[in-house]
mmCIF file of C-alpha atoms in Angstrom:
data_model
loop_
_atom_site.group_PDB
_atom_site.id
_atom_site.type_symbol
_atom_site.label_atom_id
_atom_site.label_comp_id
_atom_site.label_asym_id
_atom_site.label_seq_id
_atom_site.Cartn_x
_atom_site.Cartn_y
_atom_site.Cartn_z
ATOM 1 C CA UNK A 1 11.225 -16.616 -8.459
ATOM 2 C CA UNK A 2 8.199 -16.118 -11.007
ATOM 3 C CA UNK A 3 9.566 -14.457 -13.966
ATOM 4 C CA UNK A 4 5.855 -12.598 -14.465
ATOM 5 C CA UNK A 5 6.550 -10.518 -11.716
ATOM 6 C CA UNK A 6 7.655 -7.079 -12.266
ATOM 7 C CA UNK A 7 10.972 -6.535 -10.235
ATOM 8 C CA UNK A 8 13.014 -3.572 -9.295
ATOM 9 C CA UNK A 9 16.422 -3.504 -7.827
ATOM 10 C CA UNK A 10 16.955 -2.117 -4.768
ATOM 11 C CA UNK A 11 20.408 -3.054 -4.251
ATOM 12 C CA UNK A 12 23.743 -3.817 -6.151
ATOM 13 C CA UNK A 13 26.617 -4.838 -3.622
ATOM 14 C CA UNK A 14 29.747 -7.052 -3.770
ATOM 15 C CA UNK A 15 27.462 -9.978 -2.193
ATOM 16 C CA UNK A 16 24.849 -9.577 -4.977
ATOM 17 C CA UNK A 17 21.646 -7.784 -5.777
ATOM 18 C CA UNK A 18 18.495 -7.330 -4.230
ATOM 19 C CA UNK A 19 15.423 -7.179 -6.009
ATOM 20 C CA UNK A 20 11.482 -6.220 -4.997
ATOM 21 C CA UNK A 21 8.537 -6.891 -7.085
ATOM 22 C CA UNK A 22 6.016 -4.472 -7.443
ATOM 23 C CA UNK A 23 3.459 -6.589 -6.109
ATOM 24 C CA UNK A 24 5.130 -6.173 -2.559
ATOM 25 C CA UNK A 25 5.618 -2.844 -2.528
ATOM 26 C CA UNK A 26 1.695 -2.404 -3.437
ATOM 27 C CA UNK A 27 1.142 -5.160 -0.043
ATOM 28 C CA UNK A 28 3.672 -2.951 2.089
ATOM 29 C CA UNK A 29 1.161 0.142 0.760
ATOM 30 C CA UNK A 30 -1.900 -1.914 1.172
ATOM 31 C CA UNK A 31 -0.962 -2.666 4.902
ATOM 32 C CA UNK A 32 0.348 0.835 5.919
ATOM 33 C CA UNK A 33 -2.763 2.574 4.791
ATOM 34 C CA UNK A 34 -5.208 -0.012 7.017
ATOM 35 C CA UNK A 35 -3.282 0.630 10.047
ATOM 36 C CA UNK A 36 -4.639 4.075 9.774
ATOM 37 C CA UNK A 37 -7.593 4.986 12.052
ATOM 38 C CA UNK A 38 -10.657 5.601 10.111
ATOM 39 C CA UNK A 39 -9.496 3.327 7.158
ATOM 40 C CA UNK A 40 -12.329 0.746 7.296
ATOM 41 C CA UNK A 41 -10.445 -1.433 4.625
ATOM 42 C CA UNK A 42 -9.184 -1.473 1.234
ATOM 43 C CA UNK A 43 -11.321 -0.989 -1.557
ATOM 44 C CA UNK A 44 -12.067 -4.521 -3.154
ATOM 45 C CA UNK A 45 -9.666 -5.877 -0.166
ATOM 46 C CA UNK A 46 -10.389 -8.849 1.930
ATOM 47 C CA UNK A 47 -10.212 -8.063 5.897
ATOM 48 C CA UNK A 48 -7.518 -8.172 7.480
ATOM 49 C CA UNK A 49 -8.712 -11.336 9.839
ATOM 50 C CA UNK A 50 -8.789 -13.017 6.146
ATOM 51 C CA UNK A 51 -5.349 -12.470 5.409
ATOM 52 C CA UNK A 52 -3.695 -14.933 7.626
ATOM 53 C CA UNK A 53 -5.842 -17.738 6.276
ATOM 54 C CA UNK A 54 -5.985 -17.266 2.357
ATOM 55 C CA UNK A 55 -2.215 -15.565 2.398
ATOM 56 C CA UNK A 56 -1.306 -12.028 1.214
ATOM 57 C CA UNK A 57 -1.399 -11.822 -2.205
ATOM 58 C CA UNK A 58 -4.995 -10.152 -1.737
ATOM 59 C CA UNK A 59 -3.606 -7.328 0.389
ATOM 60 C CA UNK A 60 -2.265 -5.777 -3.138
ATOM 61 C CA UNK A 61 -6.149 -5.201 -4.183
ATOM 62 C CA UNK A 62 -7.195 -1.319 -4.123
ATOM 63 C CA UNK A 63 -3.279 -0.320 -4.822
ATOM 64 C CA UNK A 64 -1.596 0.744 -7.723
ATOM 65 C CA UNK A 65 2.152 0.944 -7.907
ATOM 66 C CA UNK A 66 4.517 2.137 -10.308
ATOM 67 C CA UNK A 67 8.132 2.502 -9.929
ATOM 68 C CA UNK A 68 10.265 4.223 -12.486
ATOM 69 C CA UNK A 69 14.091 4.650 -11.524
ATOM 70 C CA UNK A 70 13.612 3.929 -8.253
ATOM 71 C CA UNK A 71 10.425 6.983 -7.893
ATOM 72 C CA UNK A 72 7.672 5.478 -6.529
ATOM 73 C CA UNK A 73 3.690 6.894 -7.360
ATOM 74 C CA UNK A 74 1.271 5.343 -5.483
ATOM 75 C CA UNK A 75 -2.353 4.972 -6.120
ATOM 76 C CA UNK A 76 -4.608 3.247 -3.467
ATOM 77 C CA UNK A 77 -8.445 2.952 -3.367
ATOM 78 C CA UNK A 78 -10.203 2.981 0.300
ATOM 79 C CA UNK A 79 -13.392 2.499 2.239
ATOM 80 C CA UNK A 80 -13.595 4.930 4.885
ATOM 81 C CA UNK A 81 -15.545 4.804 8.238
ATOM 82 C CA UNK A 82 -18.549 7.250 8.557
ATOM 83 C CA UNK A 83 -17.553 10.060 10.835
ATOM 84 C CA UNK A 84 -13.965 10.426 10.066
ATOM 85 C CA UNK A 85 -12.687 13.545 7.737
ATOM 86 C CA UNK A 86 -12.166 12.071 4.553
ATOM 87 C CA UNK A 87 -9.427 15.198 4.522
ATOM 88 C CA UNK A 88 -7.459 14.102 7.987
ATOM 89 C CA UNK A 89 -7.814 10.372 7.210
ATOM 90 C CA UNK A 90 -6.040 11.125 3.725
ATOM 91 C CA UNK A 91 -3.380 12.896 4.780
ATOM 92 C CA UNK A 92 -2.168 9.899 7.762
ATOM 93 C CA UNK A 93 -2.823 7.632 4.790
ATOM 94 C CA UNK A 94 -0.357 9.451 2.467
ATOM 95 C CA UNK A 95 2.353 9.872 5.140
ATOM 96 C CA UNK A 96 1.906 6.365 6.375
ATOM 97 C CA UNK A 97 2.165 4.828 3.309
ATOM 98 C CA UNK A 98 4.851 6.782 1.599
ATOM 99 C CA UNK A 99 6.655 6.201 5.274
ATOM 100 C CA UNK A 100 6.798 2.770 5.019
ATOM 101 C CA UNK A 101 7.714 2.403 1.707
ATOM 102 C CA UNK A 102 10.717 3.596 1.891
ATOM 103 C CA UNK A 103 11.665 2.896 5.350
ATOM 104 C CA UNK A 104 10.906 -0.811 4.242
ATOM 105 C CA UNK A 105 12.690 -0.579 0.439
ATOM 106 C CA UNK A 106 14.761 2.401 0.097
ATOM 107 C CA UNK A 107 12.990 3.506 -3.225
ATOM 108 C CA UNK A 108 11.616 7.580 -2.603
ATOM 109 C CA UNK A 109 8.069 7.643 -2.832
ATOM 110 C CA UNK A 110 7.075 10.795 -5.036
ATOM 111 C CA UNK A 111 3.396 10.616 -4.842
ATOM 112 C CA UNK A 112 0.613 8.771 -2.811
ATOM 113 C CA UNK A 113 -2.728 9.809 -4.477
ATOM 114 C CA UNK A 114 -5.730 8.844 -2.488
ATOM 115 C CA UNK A 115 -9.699 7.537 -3.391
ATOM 116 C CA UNK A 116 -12.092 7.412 -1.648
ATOM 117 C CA UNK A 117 -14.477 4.603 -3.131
ATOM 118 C CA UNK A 118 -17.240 4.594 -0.129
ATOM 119 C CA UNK A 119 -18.085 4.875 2.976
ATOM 120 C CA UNK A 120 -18.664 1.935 5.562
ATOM 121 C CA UNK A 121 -21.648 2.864 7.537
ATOM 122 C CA UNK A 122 -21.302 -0.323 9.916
ATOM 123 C CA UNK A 123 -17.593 0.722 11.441
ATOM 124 C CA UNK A 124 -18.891 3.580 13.744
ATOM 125 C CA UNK A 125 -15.679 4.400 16.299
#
Protein backbone atom coordinates (compact mmCIF):
# COMPACT_ATOMS: atom_id res chain seq x y z
CA UNK A 1 0.00 0.00 0.00
CA UNK A 2 1.60 3.55 -0.85
CA UNK A 3 2.66 5.02 2.32
CA UNK A 4 1.84 8.79 0.70
CA UNK A 5 -1.61 8.13 0.98
CA UNK A 6 -3.52 9.59 3.73
CA UNK A 7 -5.44 6.68 5.54
CA UNK A 8 -8.15 6.51 8.08
CA UNK A 9 -9.33 3.55 9.98
CA UNK A 10 -12.54 2.46 9.66
CA UNK A 11 -12.34 -0.62 11.54
CA UNK A 12 -10.47 -2.34 14.52
CA UNK A 13 -11.70 -6.07 15.01
CA UNK A 14 -10.15 -9.33 16.33
CA UNK A 15 -9.33 -10.21 12.48
CA UNK A 16 -7.49 -6.87 12.00
CA UNK A 17 -8.06 -3.34 10.85
CA UNK A 18 -9.46 -1.74 8.02
CA UNK A 19 -8.20 1.27 6.62
CA UNK A 20 -9.54 3.93 3.69
CA UNK A 21 -7.50 6.55 2.12
CA UNK A 22 -8.82 9.76 1.59
CA UNK A 23 -8.36 9.63 -1.96
CA UNK A 24 -11.29 7.00 -2.13
CA UNK A 25 -13.55 8.52 -0.15
CA UNK A 26 -13.12 11.83 -2.45
CA UNK A 27 -13.78 8.99 -5.75
CA UNK A 28 -16.88 7.48 -3.76
CA UNK A 29 -17.93 11.54 -3.51
CA UNK A 30 -16.82 12.23 -6.98
CA UNK A 31 -19.09 9.35 -8.35
CA UNK A 32 -22.21 9.93 -6.13
CA UNK A 33 -22.50 13.53 -7.08
CA UNK A 34 -22.38 12.62 -11.18
CA UNK A 35 -25.09 10.21 -10.81
CA UNK A 36 -27.18 13.17 -10.01
CA UNK A 37 -29.44 14.53 -12.80
CA UNK A 38 -28.36 17.87 -13.90
CA UNK A 39 -24.67 17.28 -12.80
CA UNK A 40 -23.00 17.66 -16.24
CA UNK A 41 -19.58 16.50 -14.68
CA UNK A 42 -17.06 17.31 -12.22
CA UNK A 43 -15.28 20.38 -12.30
CA UNK A 44 -11.72 19.69 -13.85
CA UNK A 45 -13.06 15.86 -14.09
CA UNK A 46 -12.61 13.65 -17.03
CA UNK A 47 -16.08 12.02 -18.32
CA UNK A 48 -17.22 9.38 -17.09
CA UNK A 49 -16.84 7.25 -20.60
CA UNK A 50 -12.97 8.18 -19.79
CA UNK A 51 -12.84 6.55 -16.63
CA UNK A 52 -12.85 2.98 -17.61
CA UNK A 53 -9.94 3.51 -19.96
CA UNK A 54 -7.35 5.80 -18.06
CA UNK A 55 -8.57 4.21 -14.44
CA UNK A 56 -10.08 6.16 -11.49
CA UNK A 57 -7.68 8.02 -9.91
CA UNK A 58 -9.09 11.13 -11.98
CA UNK A 59 -12.58 10.73 -10.54
CA UNK A 60 -11.02 12.44 -7.18
CA UNK A 61 -10.58 15.87 -9.31
CA UNK A 62 -13.21 18.71 -8.22
CA UNK A 63 -13.42 16.99 -4.50
CA UNK A 64 -12.00 17.89 -1.41
CA UNK A 65 -12.05 15.59 1.56
CA UNK A 66 -11.11 15.87 5.00
CA UNK A 67 -11.68 13.47 7.70
CA UNK A 68 -10.97 14.27 11.29
CA UNK A 69 -12.02 11.48 13.91
CA UNK A 70 -13.96 9.79 11.71
CA UNK A 71 -16.23 13.44 10.67
CA UNK A 72 -16.19 13.77 7.26
CA UNK A 73 -16.47 17.62 5.37
CA UNK A 74 -16.79 17.45 1.95
CA UNK A 75 -16.02 19.97 -0.64
CA UNK A 76 -16.80 19.21 -4.37
CA UNK A 77 -16.62 21.55 -7.41
CA UNK A 78 -19.34 20.94 -10.38
CA UNK A 79 -20.41 21.84 -13.87
CA UNK A 80 -24.00 22.03 -14.04
CA UNK A 81 -26.37 21.61 -17.08
CA UNK A 82 -28.21 24.83 -18.27
CA UNK A 83 -31.79 24.61 -17.19
CA UNK A 84 -31.52 22.80 -13.99
CA UNK A 85 -31.90 24.84 -10.45
CA UNK A 86 -28.56 25.23 -9.34
CA UNK A 87 -30.67 25.17 -5.76
CA UNK A 88 -32.53 21.54 -6.40
CA UNK A 89 -29.45 20.07 -8.13
CA UNK A 90 -27.39 21.02 -4.86
CA UNK A 91 -29.40 19.72 -2.49
CA UNK A 92 -29.62 15.77 -4.41
CA UNK A 93 -25.89 16.40 -4.65
CA UNK A 94 -25.42 16.92 -0.87
CA UNK A 95 -27.72 14.03 0.13
CA UNK A 96 -26.28 11.76 -2.47
CA UNK A 97 -22.98 12.23 -1.64
CA UNK A 98 -23.06 12.38 2.10
CA UNK A 99 -25.42 9.04 1.48
CA UNK A 100 -22.93 7.15 0.03
CA UNK A 101 -20.24 7.97 2.04
CA UNK A 102 -21.22 6.54 4.78
CA UNK A 103 -23.33 3.81 3.57
CA UNK A 104 -20.01 2.79 1.70
CA UNK A 105 -17.37 3.60 4.87
CA UNK A 106 -19.15 4.05 8.02
CA UNK A 107 -17.40 7.49 8.75
CA UNK A 108 -20.57 10.38 9.44
CA UNK A 109 -20.39 12.89 6.93
CA UNK A 110 -20.86 16.40 8.73
CA UNK A 111 -20.83 18.66 5.82
CA UNK A 112 -21.06 18.49 1.92
CA UNK A 113 -20.47 22.12 0.70
CA UNK A 114 -21.26 22.60 -2.91
CA UNK A 115 -19.66 24.97 -6.10
CA UNK A 116 -20.84 25.63 -8.73
CA UNK A 117 -17.82 26.39 -11.21
CA UNK A 118 -20.00 26.75 -14.63
CA UNK A 119 -22.48 25.94 -16.54
CA UNK A 120 -22.42 23.41 -19.58
CA UNK A 121 -24.47 24.95 -22.25
CA UNK A 122 -24.10 21.76 -24.63
CA UNK A 123 -25.98 19.12 -22.05
CA UNK A 124 -29.59 20.45 -22.67
CA UNK A 125 -32.08 17.51 -21.04
Amino acid sequence: MAEDRKTFKIKDGHLGEVKIADEVVAIIAGLAATEVEGVSSMAGNITNELVSKLGMKNLSKGVRVEVLSGIVNVDVALNIAYGYSIPEVSAKVQERVKSAIENMTGLEVSIVNVRIATVDMGNNK
